[in-house]
Coordinates of C-alpha atoms in Angstrom, one line a residue:
X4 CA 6.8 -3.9 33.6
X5 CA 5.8 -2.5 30.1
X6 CA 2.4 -0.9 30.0
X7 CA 0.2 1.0 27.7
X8 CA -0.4 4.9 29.1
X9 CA -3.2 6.7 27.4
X10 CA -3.0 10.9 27.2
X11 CA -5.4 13.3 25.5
X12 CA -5.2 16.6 25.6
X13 CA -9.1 17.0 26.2
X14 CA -8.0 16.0 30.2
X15 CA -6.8 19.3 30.9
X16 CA -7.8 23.1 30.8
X17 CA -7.9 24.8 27.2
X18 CA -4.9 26.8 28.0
X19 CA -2.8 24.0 28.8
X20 CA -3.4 21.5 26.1
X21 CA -0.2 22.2 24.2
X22 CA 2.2 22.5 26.8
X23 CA 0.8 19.1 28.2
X24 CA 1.1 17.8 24.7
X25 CA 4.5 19.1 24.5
X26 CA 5.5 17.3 28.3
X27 CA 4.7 14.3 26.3
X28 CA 7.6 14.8 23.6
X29 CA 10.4 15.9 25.4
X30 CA 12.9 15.0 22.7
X31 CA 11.1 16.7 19.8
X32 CA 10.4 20.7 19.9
X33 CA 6.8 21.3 19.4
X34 CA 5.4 24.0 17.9
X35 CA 1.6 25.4 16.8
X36 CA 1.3 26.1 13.4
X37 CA 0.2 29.9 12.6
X38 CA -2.8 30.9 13.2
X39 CA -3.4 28.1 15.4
X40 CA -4.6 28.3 19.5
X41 CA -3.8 26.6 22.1
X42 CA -6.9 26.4 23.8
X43 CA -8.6 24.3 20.8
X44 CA -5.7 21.9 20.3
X45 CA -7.0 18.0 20.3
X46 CA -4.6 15.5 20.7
X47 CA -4.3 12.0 21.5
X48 CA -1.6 9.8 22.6
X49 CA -1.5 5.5 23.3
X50 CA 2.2 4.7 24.3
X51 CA 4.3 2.1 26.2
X52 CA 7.4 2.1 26.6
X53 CA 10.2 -1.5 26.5
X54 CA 12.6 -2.0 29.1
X55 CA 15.2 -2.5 26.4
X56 CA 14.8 1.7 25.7
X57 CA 12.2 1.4 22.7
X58 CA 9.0 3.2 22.8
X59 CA 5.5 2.2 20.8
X60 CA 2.6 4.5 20.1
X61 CA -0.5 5.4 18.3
X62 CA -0.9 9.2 17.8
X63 CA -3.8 11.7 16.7
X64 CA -3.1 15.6 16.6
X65 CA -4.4 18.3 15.4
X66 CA -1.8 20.5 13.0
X67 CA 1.6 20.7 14.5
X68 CA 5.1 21.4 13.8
X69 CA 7.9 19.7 15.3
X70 CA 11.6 20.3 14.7
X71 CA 14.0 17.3 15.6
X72 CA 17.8 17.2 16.1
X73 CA 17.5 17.8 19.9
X74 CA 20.3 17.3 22.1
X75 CA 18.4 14.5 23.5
X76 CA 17.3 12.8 21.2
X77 CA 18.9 9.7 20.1
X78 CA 16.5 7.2 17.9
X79 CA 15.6 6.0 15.2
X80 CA 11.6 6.5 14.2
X81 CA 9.7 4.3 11.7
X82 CA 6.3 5.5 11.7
X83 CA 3.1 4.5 9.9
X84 CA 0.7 7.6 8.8
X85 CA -3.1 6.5 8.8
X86 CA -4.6 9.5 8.1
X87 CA -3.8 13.3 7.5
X88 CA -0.5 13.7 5.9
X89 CA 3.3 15.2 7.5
X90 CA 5.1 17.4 5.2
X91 CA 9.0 17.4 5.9
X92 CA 11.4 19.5 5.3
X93 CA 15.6 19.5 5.8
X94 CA 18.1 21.9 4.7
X95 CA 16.7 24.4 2.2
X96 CA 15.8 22.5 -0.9
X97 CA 14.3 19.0 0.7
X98 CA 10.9 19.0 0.8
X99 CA 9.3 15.4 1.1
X100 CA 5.8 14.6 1.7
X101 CA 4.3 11.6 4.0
X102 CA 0.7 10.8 3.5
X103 CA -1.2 7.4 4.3
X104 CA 0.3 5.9 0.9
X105 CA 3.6 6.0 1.8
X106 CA 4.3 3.2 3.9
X107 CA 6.8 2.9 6.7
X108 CA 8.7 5.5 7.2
X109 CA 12.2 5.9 8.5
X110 CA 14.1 9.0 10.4
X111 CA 17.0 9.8 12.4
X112 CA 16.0 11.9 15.0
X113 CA 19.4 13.7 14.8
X114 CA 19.1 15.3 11.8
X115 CA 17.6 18.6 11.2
X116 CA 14.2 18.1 10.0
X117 CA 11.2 20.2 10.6
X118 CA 8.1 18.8 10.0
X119 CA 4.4 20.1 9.8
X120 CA 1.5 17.3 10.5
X121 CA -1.7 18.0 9.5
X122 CA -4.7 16.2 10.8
X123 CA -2.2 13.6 11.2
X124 CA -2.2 10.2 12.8
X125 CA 0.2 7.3 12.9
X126 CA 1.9 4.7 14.4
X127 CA 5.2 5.0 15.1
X128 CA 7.8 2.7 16.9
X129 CA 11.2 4.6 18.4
X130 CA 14.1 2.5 18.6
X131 CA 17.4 3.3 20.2
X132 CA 20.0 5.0 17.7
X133 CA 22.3 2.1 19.3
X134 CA 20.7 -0.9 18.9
X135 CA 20.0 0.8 14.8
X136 CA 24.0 1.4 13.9
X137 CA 24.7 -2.0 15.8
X138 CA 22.2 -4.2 13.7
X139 CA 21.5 -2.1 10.5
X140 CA 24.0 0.9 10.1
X141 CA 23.6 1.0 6.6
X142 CA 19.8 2.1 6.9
X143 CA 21.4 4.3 9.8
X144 CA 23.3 5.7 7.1
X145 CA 20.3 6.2 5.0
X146 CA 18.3 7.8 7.4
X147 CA 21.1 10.3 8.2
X148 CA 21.0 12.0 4.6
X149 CA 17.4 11.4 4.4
X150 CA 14.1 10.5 5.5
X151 CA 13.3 7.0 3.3
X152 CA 10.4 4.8 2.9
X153 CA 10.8 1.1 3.1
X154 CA 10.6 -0.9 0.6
X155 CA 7.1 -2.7 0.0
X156 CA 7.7 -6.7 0.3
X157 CA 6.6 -9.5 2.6
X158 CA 8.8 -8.6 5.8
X159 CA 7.4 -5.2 5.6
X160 CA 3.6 -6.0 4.8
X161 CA 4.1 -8.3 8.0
X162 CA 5.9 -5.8 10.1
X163 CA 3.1 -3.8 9.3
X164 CA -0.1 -5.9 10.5
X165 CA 2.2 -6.4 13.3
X166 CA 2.0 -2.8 14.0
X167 CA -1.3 -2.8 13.5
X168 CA -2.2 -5.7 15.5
X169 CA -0.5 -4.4 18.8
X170 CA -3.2 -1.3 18.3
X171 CA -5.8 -3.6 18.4
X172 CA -5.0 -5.9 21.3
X173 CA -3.6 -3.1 23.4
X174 CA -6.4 -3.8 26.1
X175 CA -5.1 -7.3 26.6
X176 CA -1.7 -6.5 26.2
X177 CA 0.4 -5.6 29.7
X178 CA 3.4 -6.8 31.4
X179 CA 5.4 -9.7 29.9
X180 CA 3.2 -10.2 27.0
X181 CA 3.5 -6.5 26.1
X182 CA 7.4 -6.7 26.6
X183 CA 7.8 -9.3 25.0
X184 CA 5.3 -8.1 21.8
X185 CA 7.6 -4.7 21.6
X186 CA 10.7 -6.6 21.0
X187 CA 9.6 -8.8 18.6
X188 CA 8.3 -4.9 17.2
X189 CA 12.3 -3.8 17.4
X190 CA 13.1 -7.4 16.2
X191 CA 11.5 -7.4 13.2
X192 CA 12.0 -3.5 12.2
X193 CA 15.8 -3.9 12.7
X194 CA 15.7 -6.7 10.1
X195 CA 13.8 -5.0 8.0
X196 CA 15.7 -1.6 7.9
X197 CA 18.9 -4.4 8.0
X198 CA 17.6 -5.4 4.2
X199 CA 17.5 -1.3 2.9
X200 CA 20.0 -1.2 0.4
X201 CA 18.7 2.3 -1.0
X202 CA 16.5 5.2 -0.5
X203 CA 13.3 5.0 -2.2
X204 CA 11.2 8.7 -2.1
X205 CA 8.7 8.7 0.0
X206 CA 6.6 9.6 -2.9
X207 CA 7.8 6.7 -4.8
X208 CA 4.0 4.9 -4.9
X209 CA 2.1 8.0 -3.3
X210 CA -0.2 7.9 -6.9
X211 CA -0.7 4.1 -7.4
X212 CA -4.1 2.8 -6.6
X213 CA -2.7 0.0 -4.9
X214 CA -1.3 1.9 -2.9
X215 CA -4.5 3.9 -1.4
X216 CA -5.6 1.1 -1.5
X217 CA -3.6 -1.1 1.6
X218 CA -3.9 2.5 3.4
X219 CA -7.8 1.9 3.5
X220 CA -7.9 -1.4 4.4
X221 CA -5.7 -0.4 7.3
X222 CA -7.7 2.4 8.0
X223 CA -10.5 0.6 7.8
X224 CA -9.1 -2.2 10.3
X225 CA -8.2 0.4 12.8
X226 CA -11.6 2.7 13.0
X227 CA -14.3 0.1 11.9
X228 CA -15.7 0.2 15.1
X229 CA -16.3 3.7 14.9
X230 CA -20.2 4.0 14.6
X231 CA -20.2 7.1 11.9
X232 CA -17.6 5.3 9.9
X233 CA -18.1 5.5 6.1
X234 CA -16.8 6.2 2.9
X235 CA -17.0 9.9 2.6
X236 CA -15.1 9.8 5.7
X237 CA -12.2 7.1 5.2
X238 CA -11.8 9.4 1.8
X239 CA -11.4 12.3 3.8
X240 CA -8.9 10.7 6.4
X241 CA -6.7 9.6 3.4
X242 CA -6.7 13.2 1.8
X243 CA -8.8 11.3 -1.5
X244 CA -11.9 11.9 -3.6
X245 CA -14.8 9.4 -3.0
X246 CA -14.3 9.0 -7.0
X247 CA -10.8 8.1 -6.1
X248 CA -11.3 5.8 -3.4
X249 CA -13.8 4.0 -5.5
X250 CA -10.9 3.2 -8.0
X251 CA -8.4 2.0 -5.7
X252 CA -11.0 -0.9 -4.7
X253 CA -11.7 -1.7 -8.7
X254 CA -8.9 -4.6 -8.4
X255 CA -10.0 -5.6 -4.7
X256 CA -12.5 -8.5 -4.0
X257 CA -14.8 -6.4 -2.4
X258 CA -16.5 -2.8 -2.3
X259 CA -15.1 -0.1 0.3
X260 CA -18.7 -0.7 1.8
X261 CA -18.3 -4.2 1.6
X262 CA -14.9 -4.4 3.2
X263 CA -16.2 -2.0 6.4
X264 CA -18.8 -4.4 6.7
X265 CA -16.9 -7.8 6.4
X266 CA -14.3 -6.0 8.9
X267 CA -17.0 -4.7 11.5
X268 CA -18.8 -8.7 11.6
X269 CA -15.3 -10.0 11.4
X270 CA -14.1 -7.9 14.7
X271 CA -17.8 -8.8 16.3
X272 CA -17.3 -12.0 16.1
X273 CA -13.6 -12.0 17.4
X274 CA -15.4 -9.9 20.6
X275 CA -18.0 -12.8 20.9
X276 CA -15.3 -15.3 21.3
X277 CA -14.9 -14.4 24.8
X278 CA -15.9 -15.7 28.3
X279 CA -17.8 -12.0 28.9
X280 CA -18.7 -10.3 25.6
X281 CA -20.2 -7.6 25.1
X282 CA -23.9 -7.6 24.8
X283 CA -25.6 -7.7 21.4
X284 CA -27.0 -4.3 21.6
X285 CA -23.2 -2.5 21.9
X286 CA -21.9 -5.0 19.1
X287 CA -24.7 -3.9 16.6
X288 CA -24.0 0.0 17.9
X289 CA -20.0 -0.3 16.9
X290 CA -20.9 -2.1 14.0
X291 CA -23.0 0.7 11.9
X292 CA -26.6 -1.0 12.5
X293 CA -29.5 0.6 13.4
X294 CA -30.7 -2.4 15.6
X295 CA -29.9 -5.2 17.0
X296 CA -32.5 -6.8 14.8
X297 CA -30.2 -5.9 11.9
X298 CA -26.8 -7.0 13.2
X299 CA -27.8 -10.0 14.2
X300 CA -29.5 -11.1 10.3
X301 CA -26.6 -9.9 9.0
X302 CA -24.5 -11.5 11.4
X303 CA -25.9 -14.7 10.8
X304 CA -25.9 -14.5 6.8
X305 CA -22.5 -13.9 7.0
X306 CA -21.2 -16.7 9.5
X307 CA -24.6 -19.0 9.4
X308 CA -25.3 -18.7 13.6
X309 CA -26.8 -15.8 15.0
X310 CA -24.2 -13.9 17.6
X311 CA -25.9 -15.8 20.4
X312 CA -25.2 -19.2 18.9
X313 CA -21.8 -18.1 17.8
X314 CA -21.0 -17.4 21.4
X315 CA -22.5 -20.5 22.7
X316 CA -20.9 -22.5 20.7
X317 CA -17.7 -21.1 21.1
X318 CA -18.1 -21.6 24.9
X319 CA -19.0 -25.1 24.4
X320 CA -16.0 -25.8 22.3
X321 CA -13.7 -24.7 25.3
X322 CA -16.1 -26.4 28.3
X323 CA -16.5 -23.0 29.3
X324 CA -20.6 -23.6 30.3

């Protein structure tokens, strides 16, 4: 049964990080950039694999090259940068970019395409070359002339939380559930990549401000329990200014600050609406407070309980006391 399997190259000796990173990728040639060592490469890896061939995973890595078009590879990869950026490059004269404002992006692993990622992490959902010229050959088509970007509408904003959302119940996820969660993943990619008509650039909306800012906000919804999480660093993750960052969130209800905070009590309060959560003290900890003291005035001027209450309450309305 489908399961998530979690890697890191920090689990092994320096001078085997990269060839255990590389064990990981068999069907993509992995290479250190120049200048790079071995024996300082960080990498992490979240991936579980479907029983009908497609594969789902979250990805952090220090700079890398990789060169597709192996003789085993056979899939189709839409992908989701969050941070860093992945310059690509096929035949002599294409050069594309992928950063964080790019959207979902679509490959054919048979091409010839080298690719140098840079601080880089994504999501990224491999589906069987089969199952893509079977249900959507002309994005197949697409993808074998060129990397494209999908286009922005309300399949792909949903295919995207849905991305984002198996990231963030990965914990509970296993077995059925997770099978069953990966192929409504393929499901809803093959119908979206069934819909391309065109290839847009991937730098087609790499300058709008609405653009950095969706990137943020998932950002944002992926890291915000990170305790050191801020703006200077969200800027940094997206390859932006501070200024810039700033700008993007000009036409959005809230501040960046604002939104880290609304996210952090938002995802606190989902984590108190369990039969065992955790205690006050590691809540206040992975939401950026000082104290508990804090978190929990906060808490409670946002959603008008404290987290104690909340919790309570929440038990009581299931009988669970």
């Amino acid at each position: 049964m489908a399961a998530f399997q979690a890697h890191s190259t920090t689990s092994v000796a320096p001078e085997l990080r990269f060839d255990y990173w590389r064990s990981l990728h068999p069907s993509i040639a992995l290479d250190l950039p120049q200048g790079r060592h071995a024996d300082d490469y960080r990498a992490n890896l979240i991936r579980a694999s479907s029983t009908g061939g497609a594969v789902f995973g979250w990805c952090t890595n220090d700079d890398t090259s990789a060169h597709f078009a192996q003789d085993n590879s056979d899939f189709v990869l839409v992908s989701l940068t969050l941070a860093g950026e992945a310059r690509l490059r096929q035949g002599a004269d294409q050069r594309q970019r992928v950063t964080s404002q790019s959207g979902l992006v679509v490959l054919d692993s048979r091409q010839p395409l080298s690719c140098l990622a840079m601080q880089h992490s994504m999501l990224y959902l491999m589906i069987p070359r089969s199952q893509v010229r079977a249900q959507a050959p002309s994005a197949l088509t697409l993808a074998e002339s060129s990397p494209f970007s999908l286009p922005d509408n309300a399949l792909t904003r949903m295919l995207t939380a849905y991305l984002l959302g198996i990231v963030r119940e990965r914990e509970s996820l296993s077995g059925e559930a997770l099978e069953c969660g990966l192929a409504a993943a393929c499901d809803m990619s093959l119908v979206a990549l069934a819909q391309s008509r065109e290839s847009l650039s991937l730098e087609w909306e790499a300058t709008q401000r609405q653009s950095l800012l969706k990137a943020a906000c998932r950002y944002i919804e992926l890291h915000a329990s990170e305790p050191g999480l801020d703006v200077a660093r969200i800027a940094h993750a997206l390859g932006c200014s501070r200024a810039g960052l700033y700008r993007a969130f000009t036409a959005h209800p809230a501040s960046v600050a604002e939104t880290l905070r609304r996210t952090r009590l938002e995802q606190a309060r989902a984590r108190l609406e369990t039969r065992h959560p955790p205690s006050i003290d590691q809540l206040s900890y992975h939401c950026g407070y000082l104290n508990a003291a804090s978190f929990t005035r906060a808490f409670k001027r946002k959603f008008g309980a404290s987290p104690q209450d909340w919790h309570r309450q929440w038990c009581e309305r299931r009988l669970l006391l």
